[in-house]
Tab-separated table of C-alpha atoms and ligand atoms in Angstrom:
chain	number	residue	atom	x	y	z
A	1	UNK	CA	95.021	99.056	106.961
A	2	UNK	CA	92.397	97.924	104.294
A	3	UNK	CA	89.257	99.842	103.222
A	4	UNK	CA	85.869	99.449	104.766
A	5	UNK	CA	83.496	98.060	102.175
A	6	UNK	CA	79.418	98.746	101.431
A	7	UNK	CA	78.985	96.114	104.095
A	8	UNK	CA	81.248	97.653	105.846
A	9	UNK	CA	78.629	100.927	106.722
A	10	UNK	CA	74.919	100.998	108.206
A	11	UNK	CA	73.217	102.626	105.423
A	12	UNK	CA	70.207	102.582	105.920
A	13	UNK	CA	67.834	105.858	105.571
A	14	UNK	CA	71.600	107.596	104.366
A	15	UNK	CA	72.178	109.995	101.969
A	16	UNK	CA	74.774	107.657	100.652
A	17	UNK	CA	77.804	110.579	98.490
A	18	UNK	CA	79.040	108.212	95.186
A	19	UNK	CA	81.784	109.287	93.651
A	20	UNK	CA	81.574	107.820	90.353
A	21	UNK	CA	83.771	107.594	86.976
A	22	UNK	CA	81.081	108.574	83.840
A	23	UNK	CA	83.567	109.856	81.410
A	24	UNK	CA	82.031	107.866	78.448
A	25	UNK	CA	82.766	108.888	74.756
A	26	UNK	CA	80.088	110.850	73.868
A	27	UNK	CA	79.029	111.470	69.992
A	28	UNK	CA	76.180	113.275	68.903
A	29	UNK	CA	74.326	113.134	72.486
A	30	UNK	CA	74.809	109.375	72.471
A	31	UNK	CA	76.822	107.458	74.554
A	32	UNK	CA	78.884	105.252	72.609
A	33	UNK	CA	79.632	102.395	75.019
A	34	UNK	CA	78.150	103.261	78.119
A	35	UNK	CA	80.840	99.835	79.743
A	36	UNK	CA	82.052	102.260	83.046
A	37	UNK	CA	77.959	103.140	83.457
A	38	UNK	CA	77.318	99.481	82.868
A	39	UNK	CA	79.961	98.694	85.506
A	40	UNK	CA	78.590	101.126	88.027
A	41	UNK	CA	74.705	99.669	87.907
A	42	UNK	CA	75.714	96.764	91.051
A	43	UNK	CA	77.340	99.741	93.726
A	44	UNK	CA	73.930	101.525	93.161
A	45	UNK	CA	71.682	98.799	93.451
A	46	UNK	CA	73.397	97.681	96.263
A	47	UNK	CA	74.508	100.973	98.203
A	48	UNK	CA	69.526	100.601	97.160
A	49	UNK	CA	69.086	97.773	98.842
A	50	UNK	CA	70.689	98.235	101.914
A	51	UNK	CA	68.177	101.043	102.242
A	52	UNK	CA	70.176	104.543	100.950
A	53	UNK	CA	70.001	106.678	98.683
A	54	UNK	CA	72.880	107.430	95.921
A	55	UNK	CA	73.617	111.030	95.197
A	56	UNK	CA	76.432	110.755	92.912
A	57	UNK	CA	78.984	112.917	91.504
A	58	UNK	CA	80.983	112.733	89.055
A	59	UNK	CA	83.086	114.897	85.707
A	60	UNK	CA	82.667	115.081	82.682
A	61	UNK	CA	85.387	116.038	80.070
A	62	UNK	CA	88.039	118.239	81.528
A	63	UNK	CA	86.104	122.087	81.481
A	64	UNK	CA	88.518	123.136	83.163
A	65	UNK	CA	86.110	125.309	86.269
A	66	UNK	CA	84.029	126.529	83.809
A	67	UNK	CA	80.430	126.587	82.828
A	68	UNK	CA	81.173	124.077	79.570
A	69	UNK	CA	77.393	123.079	78.451
A	70	UNK	CA	78.746	120.463	75.868
A	71	UNK	CA	80.218	118.509	79.198
A	72	UNK	CA	76.687	118.281	81.464
A	73	UNK	CA	75.487	115.333	83.362
A	74	UNK	CA	72.417	115.776	82.160
A	75	UNK	CA	72.352	113.866	78.365
A	76	UNK	CA	73.901	111.338	80.580
A	77	UNK	CA	70.693	111.505	82.492
A	78	UNK	CA	68.197	108.064	79.921
A	79	UNK	CA	72.133	106.353	80.457
A	80	UNK	CA	71.991	106.324	83.683
A	81	UNK	CA	68.088	105.864	84.234
A	82	UNK	CA	68.480	102.689	81.466
A	83	UNK	CA	71.502	100.794	83.888
A	84	UNK	CA	70.592	101.319	87.364
A	85	UNK	CA	66.135	100.839	85.834
A	86	UNK	CA	65.256	103.157	87.946
A	87	UNK	CA	64.241	107.014	87.484
A	88	UNK	CA	67.646	109.594	88.147
A	89	UNK	CA	66.958	112.730	89.622
A	90	UNK	CA	68.928	115.446	88.053
A	91	UNK	CA	70.380	118.368	89.704
A	92	UNK	CA	72.417	121.049	88.974
A	93	UNK	CA	73.198	123.060	91.922
A	94	UNK	CA	72.822	120.697	95.151
A	95	UNK	CA	71.438	121.768	98.380
A	96	UNK	CA	71.021	119.228	101.264
A	97	UNK	CA	67.065	121.295	101.186
A	98	UNK	CA	67.021	119.965	97.754
A	99	UNK	CA	68.288	116.498	98.718
A	100	UNK	CA	66.120	115.567	101.897
A	101	UNK	CA	62.855	116.741	99.327
A	102	UNK	CA	64.338	113.500	97.407
A	103	UNK	CA	62.242	110.269	98.208
A	104	UNK	CA	64.385	107.851	100.170
A	105	UNK	CA	65.937	105.738	98.081
A	106	UNK	CA	65.739	108.204	94.917
A	107	UNK	CA	69.325	108.449	92.757
A	108	UNK	CA	70.886	111.897	91.945
A	109	UNK	CA	73.049	112.817	89.630
A	110	UNK	CA	74.739	116.045	90.176
A	111	UNK	CA	76.269	118.300	87.377
A	112	UNK	CA	79.598	117.944	86.935
A	113	UNK	CA	82.240	118.368	89.377
A	114	UNK	CA	84.237	119.583	87.405
A	115	UNK	CA	81.778	123.273	86.304
A	116	UNK	CA	83.937	124.610	89.731
A	117	UNK	CA	87.921	125.567	89.797
A	118	UNK	CA	87.589	124.331	93.084
A	119	UNK	CA	86.863	120.709	92.297
A	120	UNK	CA	90.394	120.361	90.701
A	121	UNK	CA	92.126	122.608	93.238
A	122	UNK	CA	90.708	120.162	96.081
A	123	UNK	CA	88.997	123.111	97.946
A	124	UNK	CA	89.086	122.201	101.397
A	125	UNK	CA	85.718	124.484	101.437
A	126	UNK	CA	84.184	122.534	98.026
A	127	UNK	CA	85.199	118.975	100.219
A	128	UNK	CA	83.407	120.696	102.860
A	129	UNK	CA	80.244	121.629	100.879
A	130	UNK	CA	79.999	118.043	98.899
A	131	UNK	CA	80.379	116.544	102.996
A	132	UNK	CA	76.692	118.220	103.533
A	133	UNK	CA	74.945	116.520	100.555
A	134	UNK	CA	75.312	113.178	102.004
A	135	UNK	CA	75.558	111.302	105.204
A	136	UNK	CA	78.398	108.663	103.496
A	137	UNK	CA	80.937	108.650	101.502
A	138	UNK	CA	80.968	106.126	98.588
A	139	UNK	CA	84.317	106.110	95.982
A	140	UNK	CA	83.088	103.776	93.144
A	141	UNK	CA	85.745	105.809	91.104
A	142	UNK	CA	88.715	103.277	90.569
A	143	UNK	CA	89.295	105.007	86.881
A	144	UNK	CA	89.424	108.610	88.583
A	145	UNK	CA	91.588	107.981	91.513
A	146	UNK	CA	94.928	109.172	90.317
A	147	UNK	CA	93.258	112.280	90.555
A	148	UNK	CA	94.038	114.270	94.297
A	149	UNK	CA	90.365	116.344	93.608
A	150	UNK	CA	87.475	117.827	96.767
A	151	UNK	CA	85.484	114.859	94.973
A	152	UNK	CA	87.621	112.388	95.006
A	153	UNK	CA	89.645	112.733	98.536
A	154	UNK	CA	88.661	116.088	100.249
A	155	UNK	CA	85.328	114.721	100.608
A	156	UNK	CA	86.509	111.307	101.905
A	157	UNK	CA	88.516	113.005	104.883
A	158	UNK	CA	85.110	114.352	105.733
A	159	UNK	CA	83.019	111.632	106.544
A	160	UNK	CA	82.498	107.957	107.100
A	161	UNK	CA	84.254	106.535	104.178
A	162	UNK	CA	83.770	102.862	101.452
A	163	UNK	CA	84.803	101.995	98.582
A	164	UNK	CA	82.103	100.824	96.059
A	165	UNK	CA	81.699	97.163	94.515
A	166	UNK	CA	83.434	98.521	91.211
A	167	UNK	CA	86.589	100.049	93.150
A	168	UNK	CA	86.024	96.504	95.222
A	169	UNK	CA	86.369	94.795	92.238
A	170	UNK	CA	89.009	97.127	90.509
A	171	UNK	CA	91.685	96.454	93.673
A	172	UNK	CA	90.992	93.469	93.797
A	173	UNK	CA	91.559	92.817	90.298
A	174	UNK	CA	95.068	94.320	90.292
A	175	UNK	CA	96.638	92.868	93.218
A	176	UNK	CA	96.396	89.908	92.600
A	177	UNK	CA	98.009	89.919	89.401
A	178	UNK	CA	101.306	92.626	90.272
A	179	UNK	CA	101.099	92.862	94.291
A	180	UNK	CA	100.609	89.114	95.432
A	181	UNK	CA	100.445	86.928	91.733
A	182	UNK	CA	100.643	83.247	90.759
A	183	UNK	CA	103.669	83.131	89.613
A	184	UNK	CA	105.042	82.914	86.476
A	185	UNK	CA	104.032	86.522	85.918
A	186	UNK	CA	104.069	88.352	82.691
A	187	UNK	CA	103.363	91.671	80.925
A	188	UNK	CA	102.274	92.659	77.493
A	189	UNK	CA	102.690	96.586	77.376
A	190	UNK	CA	102.490	97.559	73.540
A	191	UNK	CA	101.907	101.249	72.116
A	192	UNK	CA	103.697	103.805	70.718
A	193	UNK	CA	105.622	105.169	72.437
A	194	UNK	CA	108.412	104.786	74.799
A	195	UNK	CA	107.983	108.021	76.600
A	196	UNK	CA	104.677	107.739	78.043
A	197	UNK	CA	105.629	104.018	79.895
A	198	UNK	CA	109.033	104.279	81.225
A	199	UNK	CA	107.897	104.324	84.783
A	200	UNK	CA	105.387	101.762	84.127
A	201	UNK	CA	108.971	99.542	82.264
A	202	UNK	CA	110.714	100.207	85.286
A	203	UNK	CA	108.276	98.834	87.114
A	204	UNK	CA	107.286	96.171	86.152
A	205	UNK	CA	110.756	94.727	85.481
A	206	UNK	CA	111.775	94.778	89.362
A	207	UNK	CA	107.753	91.926	90.035
A	208	UNK	CA	107.388	90.492	87.635
A	209	UNK	CA	108.965	86.983	85.055
A	210	UNK	CA	108.316	87.485	81.436
A	211	UNK	CA	108.207	91.239	79.717
A	212	UNK	CA	106.746	91.383	75.522
A	213	UNK	CA	106.936	94.286	74.317
A	214	UNK	CA	105.586	95.040	71.621
A	215	UNK	CA	103.645	98.370	68.957
A	216	UNK	CA	106.048	101.349	67.993
A	217	UNK	CA	108.151	100.959	71.190
A	218	UNK	CA	109.011	97.239	70.777
A	219	UNK	CA	111.534	99.852	67.150
A	220	UNK	CA	112.922	101.920	70.026
A	221	UNK	CA	113.805	98.467	71.881
A	222	UNK	CA	114.903	97.060	68.708
A	223	UNK	CA	116.685	100.715	66.689
A	224	UNK	CA	118.466	100.200	70.632
A	225	UNK	CA	120.080	97.254	69.100
A	226	UNK	CA	121.313	98.066	66.285
A	227	UNK	CA	118.440	97.589	64.542
A	228	UNK	CA	117.740	100.267	61.216
A	229	UNK	CA	114.230	100.601	60.961
A	230	UNK	CA	113.342	103.408	57.820
A	231	UNK	CA	110.714	105.122	58.683
A	232	UNK	CA	108.737	103.107	61.831
A	233	UNK	CA	108.122	104.976	64.692
A	234	UNK	CA	110.871	104.670	67.194
A	235	UNK	CA	112.251	107.443	70.321
A	236	UNK	CA	115.671	107.929	69.074
A	237	UNK	CA	116.847	110.348	72.522
A	238	UNK	CA	115.463	106.620	74.226
A	239	UNK	CA	117.866	104.247	73.055
A	240	UNK	CA	120.136	105.064	75.922
A	241	UNK	CA	117.210	104.635	78.113
A	242	UNK	CA	115.605	101.342	76.259
A	243	UNK	CA	119.019	99.863	76.312
A	244	UNK	CA	118.884	101.281	80.697
A	245	UNK	CA	115.718	99.076	80.834
A	246	UNK	CA	116.938	96.447	79.228
A	247	UNK	CA	120.461	95.483	81.576
A	248	UNK	CA	117.612	96.468	84.675
A	249	UNK	CA	115.347	93.617	83.180
A	250	UNK	CA	118.670	91.457	82.754
A	251	UNK	CA	119.084	92.266	86.938
A	252	UNK	CA	116.480	92.056	88.291
A	253	UNK	CA	116.014	87.964	86.476
A	254	UNK	CA	113.102	89.213	83.865
A	255	UNK	CA	113.104	87.902	80.291
A	256	UNK	CA	112.218	90.747	77.566
A	257	UNK	CA	110.906	89.662	74.430
A	258	UNK	CA	111.136	91.430	71.820
A	259	UNK	CA	109.204	91.547	68.267
A	260	UNK	CA	111.695	88.360	65.850
A	261	UNK	CA	110.142	89.833	62.765
A	262	UNK	CA	107.181	93.052	62.099
A	263	UNK	CA	104.873	93.837	59.214
A	264	UNK	CA	106.048	96.019	57.389
A	265	UNK	CA	104.855	97.867	54.561
A	266	UNK	CA	105.592	101.614	53.099
A	267	UNK	CA	101.981	103.722	53.724
A	268	UNK	CA	100.431	103.836	57.244
A	269	UNK	CA	96.734	102.606	56.098
A	270	UNK	CA	94.911	99.887	56.000
A	271	UNK	CA	94.756	97.111	53.745
A	272	UNK	CA	98.303	98.357	52.481
A	273	UNK	CA	100.638	96.149	50.837
A	274	UNK	CA	103.203	95.145	53.226
A	275	UNK	CA	105.631	92.164	54.058
A	276	UNK	CA	106.814	90.309	57.007
A	277	UNK	CA	110.217	90.757	57.506
A	278	UNK	CA	112.691	89.468	60.203
A	279	UNK	CA	113.208	91.691	62.785
A	280	UNK	CA	116.740	91.588	64.752
A	281	UNK	CA	120.092	93.832	65.895
A	282	UNK	CA	120.749	93.644	62.180
A	283	UNK	CA	117.987	94.533	60.170
A	284	UNK	CA	117.835	97.054	57.231
A	285	UNK	CA	115.632	98.469	56.206
A	286	UNK	CA	113.808	100.680	53.330
A	287	UNK	CA	114.286	104.963	54.278
A	288	UNK	CA	110.621	104.071	53.627
A	289	UNK	CA	109.496	101.070	55.177
A	290	UNK	CA	107.460	101.027	59.134
A	291	UNK	CA	106.835	98.162	60.815
A	292	UNK	CA	103.193	98.043	61.471
A	293	UNK	CA	102.310	94.914	63.821
A	294	UNK	CA	103.796	92.329	65.040
A	295	UNK	CA	104.921	89.325	62.764
A	296	UNK	CA	103.877	85.376	62.883
A	297	UNK	CA	106.903	83.937	64.465
A	298	UNK	CA	106.712	86.548	66.823
A	299	UNK	CA	102.523	86.154	67.809
A	300	UNK	CA	103.381	82.284	67.788
A	301	UNK	CA	106.359	83.441	70.077
A	302	UNK	CA	104.248	85.327	72.179
A	303	UNK	CA	101.517	82.495	72.558
A	304	UNK	CA	103.318	80.285	73.133
A	305	UNK	CA	105.011	82.498	76.173
A	306	UNK	CA	101.405	82.882	77.179
A	307	UNK	CA	101.109	79.249	78.220
A	308	UNK	CA	104.113	79.070	80.502
A	309	UNK	CA	102.603	82.094	82.536
A	310	UNK	CA	100.354	82.335	85.106
A	311	UNK	CA	99.408	85.498	85.558
A	312	UNK	CA	99.170	87.906	82.260
A	313	UNK	CA	98.988	92.084	82.402
A	314	UNK	CA	97.803	92.910	79.433
A	315	UNK	CA	98.229	97.023	77.858
A	316	UNK	CA	98.512	98.473	75.079
A	317	UNK	CA	98.452	96.758	71.422
A	318	UNK	CA	101.476	95.350	69.706
A	319	UNK	CA	101.161	96.982	66.452
A	320	UNK	CA	98.667	99.497	64.924
A	321	UNK	CA	95.358	97.638	65.745
A	322	UNK	CA	93.150	100.072	64.376
A	323	UNK	CA	94.165	99.455	60.646
A	324	UNK	CA	93.521	95.718	59.673
A	325	UNK	CA	95.631	93.238	58.982
A	326	UNK	CA	97.909	94.835	61.177
A	327	UNK	CA	95.968	94.276	64.231
A	328	UNK	CA	96.606	90.179	63.447
A	329	UNK	CA	99.884	90.403	66.498
A	330	UNK	CA	97.719	92.010	68.990
A	331	UNK	CA	94.097	89.131	67.411
A	332	UNK	CA	96.493	85.907	67.416
A	333	UNK	CA	97.771	86.931	71.358
A	334	UNK	CA	95.001	88.029	72.616
A	335	UNK	CA	92.976	85.085	71.111
A	336	UNK	CA	95.284	83.157	72.859
A	337	UNK	CA	95.581	84.853	75.899
A	338	UNK	CA	91.908	84.112	75.722
A	339	UNK	CA	91.979	79.991	75.293
A	340	UNK	CA	93.880	80.028	78.230
A	341	UNK	CA	91.635	81.722	80.650
A	342	UNK	CA	89.334	80.123	79.522
A	343	UNK	CA	91.015	76.542	80.211
A	344	UNK	CA	91.812	77.447	84.025
A	345	UNK	CA	95.109	77.924	83.123
A	346	UNK	CA	95.802	81.714	83.047
A	347	UNK	CA	94.320	84.747	85.056
A	348	UNK	CA	93.978	88.065	82.083
A	349	UNK	CA	94.237	91.176	83.560
A	350	UNK	CA	94.399	94.398	80.740
A	351	UNK	CA	93.321	97.831	81.615
A	352	UNK	CA	94.273	101.201	79.344
A	353	UNK	CA	91.327	102.311	76.551
A	354	UNK	CA	93.651	101.122	73.867
A	355	UNK	CA	93.979	97.914	75.524
A	356	UNK	CA	90.448	96.962	75.816
A	357	UNK	CA	89.355	98.571	71.941
A	358	UNK	CA	91.784	96.369	70.767
A	359	UNK	CA	90.739	93.240	73.147
A	360	UNK	CA	87.355	94.094	72.285
A	361	UNK	CA	88.097	94.466	68.018
A	362	UNK	CA	90.135	90.660	68.726
A	363	UNK	CA	86.355	89.499	70.598
A	364	UNK	CA	88.351	87.716	73.186
A	365	UNK	CA	87.090	91.241	75.675
A	366	UNK	CA	84.688	88.331	78.007
A	367	UNK	CA	87.303	85.745	77.637
A	368	UNK	CA	90.028	87.933	80.399
A	369	UNK	CA	89.696	87.843	84.320
A	370	UNK	CA	89.474	90.974	84.285
A	371	UNK	CA	88.917	94.365	82.382
A	372	UNK	CA	90.313	96.829	83.884
A	373	UNK	CA	87.470	100.824	83.093
A	374	UNK	CA	90.858	103.008	83.600
A	375	UNK	CA	92.944	104.459	81.880
A	376	UNK	CA	95.236	106.409	83.659
A	377	UNK	CA	94.482	104.795	86.490
A	378	UNK	CA	95.366	101.556	85.557
A	379	UNK	CA	99.162	102.901	84.496
A	380	UNK	CA	99.675	104.152	87.898
A	381	UNK	CA	98.884	101.979	89.660
A	382	UNK	CA	100.998	99.694	87.630
A	383	UNK	CA	103.840	101.221	87.820
A	384	UNK	CA	103.782	101.293	91.717
A	385	UNK	CA	102.130	104.667	92.033
A	386	UNK	CA	100.359	105.563	95.698
A	387	UNK	CA	96.816	107.119	94.317
A	388	UNK	CA	94.801	109.718	96.493
A	389	UNK	CA	91.644	108.399	96.313
A	390	UNK	CA	92.166	105.134	96.871
A	391	UNK	CA	94.815	106.381	99.880
A	392	UNK	CA	92.087	108.167	100.818
A	393	UNK	CA	89.675	105.777	102.129
A	394	UNK	CA	92.482	103.318	103.655
A	395	UNK	CA	91.638	103.151	107.254
B	401	3PG	C1	89.690	109.042	82.694
B	401	3PG	O1	88.423	108.885	81.192
B	401	3PG	O2	90.537	108.402	82.559
B	401	3PG	C2	89.174	109.502	83.727
B	401	3PG	O3	87.932	109.923	83.725
B	401	3PG	C3	90.000	110.441	84.633
B	401	3PG	O4	89.541	111.783	83.243
B	401	3PG	P1	91.255	113.157	83.032
B	401	3PG	O5	91.866	112.078	82.657
B	401	3PG	O6	90.249	114.128	82.978
B	401	3PG	O7	91.443	113.252	84.938
B	402	MG	MG1	92.368	109.952	81.240
């Protein structure tokens, strides 16, 4: 079982219905991060080089089946034209006649698929209609592959289908990181809450050799061992879950690394006065103290651990990286991972919204082996779940 690529299907004079994810951040009508648009450009270029004409399908925001003017894809056309280096024809209500009237190498962008409630319902009628708009279906939206919608799965079953270049790159990078990684393989799992990453932790401890837990999540694990962490973010109702995960890791031979020290402050604010304190089962902070970042000894231990690995998966920051200096451990660890990647000693794969922002802030995103464009889909893939958009491409 596998999926086709753009090389496996004849695209000459074909309208190639191409699902992309251009759900990019926009402020005041301007795209603030065009990464997702830039990363689909090779797919658009390859389809045209093979004599095809891409007809792009995408969602934007969560309009819930209604026409919401602020969620139109039309304002994104200039950013698409910049990234693709050619003009883009926008169509609000597409038809095959309209598409056939366009040049044989035209790039056509269809309005937000989620303006119809039939999209998220994966209504067969919508899938049938979409299938009339193309001769071939190409899915290049890995970051929307966790959604079983008409434009991601329904239509895939109705046309000859293939993965686009970005989908291909994402799947290959993620398979290299988790399905058949060079060992030892480790993961950094950070972020605020254990509750949002339970499935991830449970799956990872079975598959990897070392798990580094950071961020607010680490507080829950330390508190579960008896630490009193004052006003720190933590989930008291998950202490027994945290202990279960530690036990599962021990059973599976996965070493769990928790912070051994933390940067502690009394207010959640940039440049708040802070101390570095040791963290362990006996730690007792004052009632108004909060752990906002891992400390320097922890960052050094994490960097040293990276040196023992061949593959590293990264999801989530080690501290409140948006307020300096509580980005210190994340930046230090990210730089250590980047150095090992640059010297060819470590394969580094990162994904998830906050993660990429944190790695960009550390200035190391370029050095990582692969940065996924996916948030939710990256997590679900790492949780070991089948992604419907990928499953629909299996031949
Ligand atoms: C994303 O931005 O993560 C994807 O485009 C999926 O969007 P959704 O969470 O609204 O389905
Ligand atoms: Mg999302």
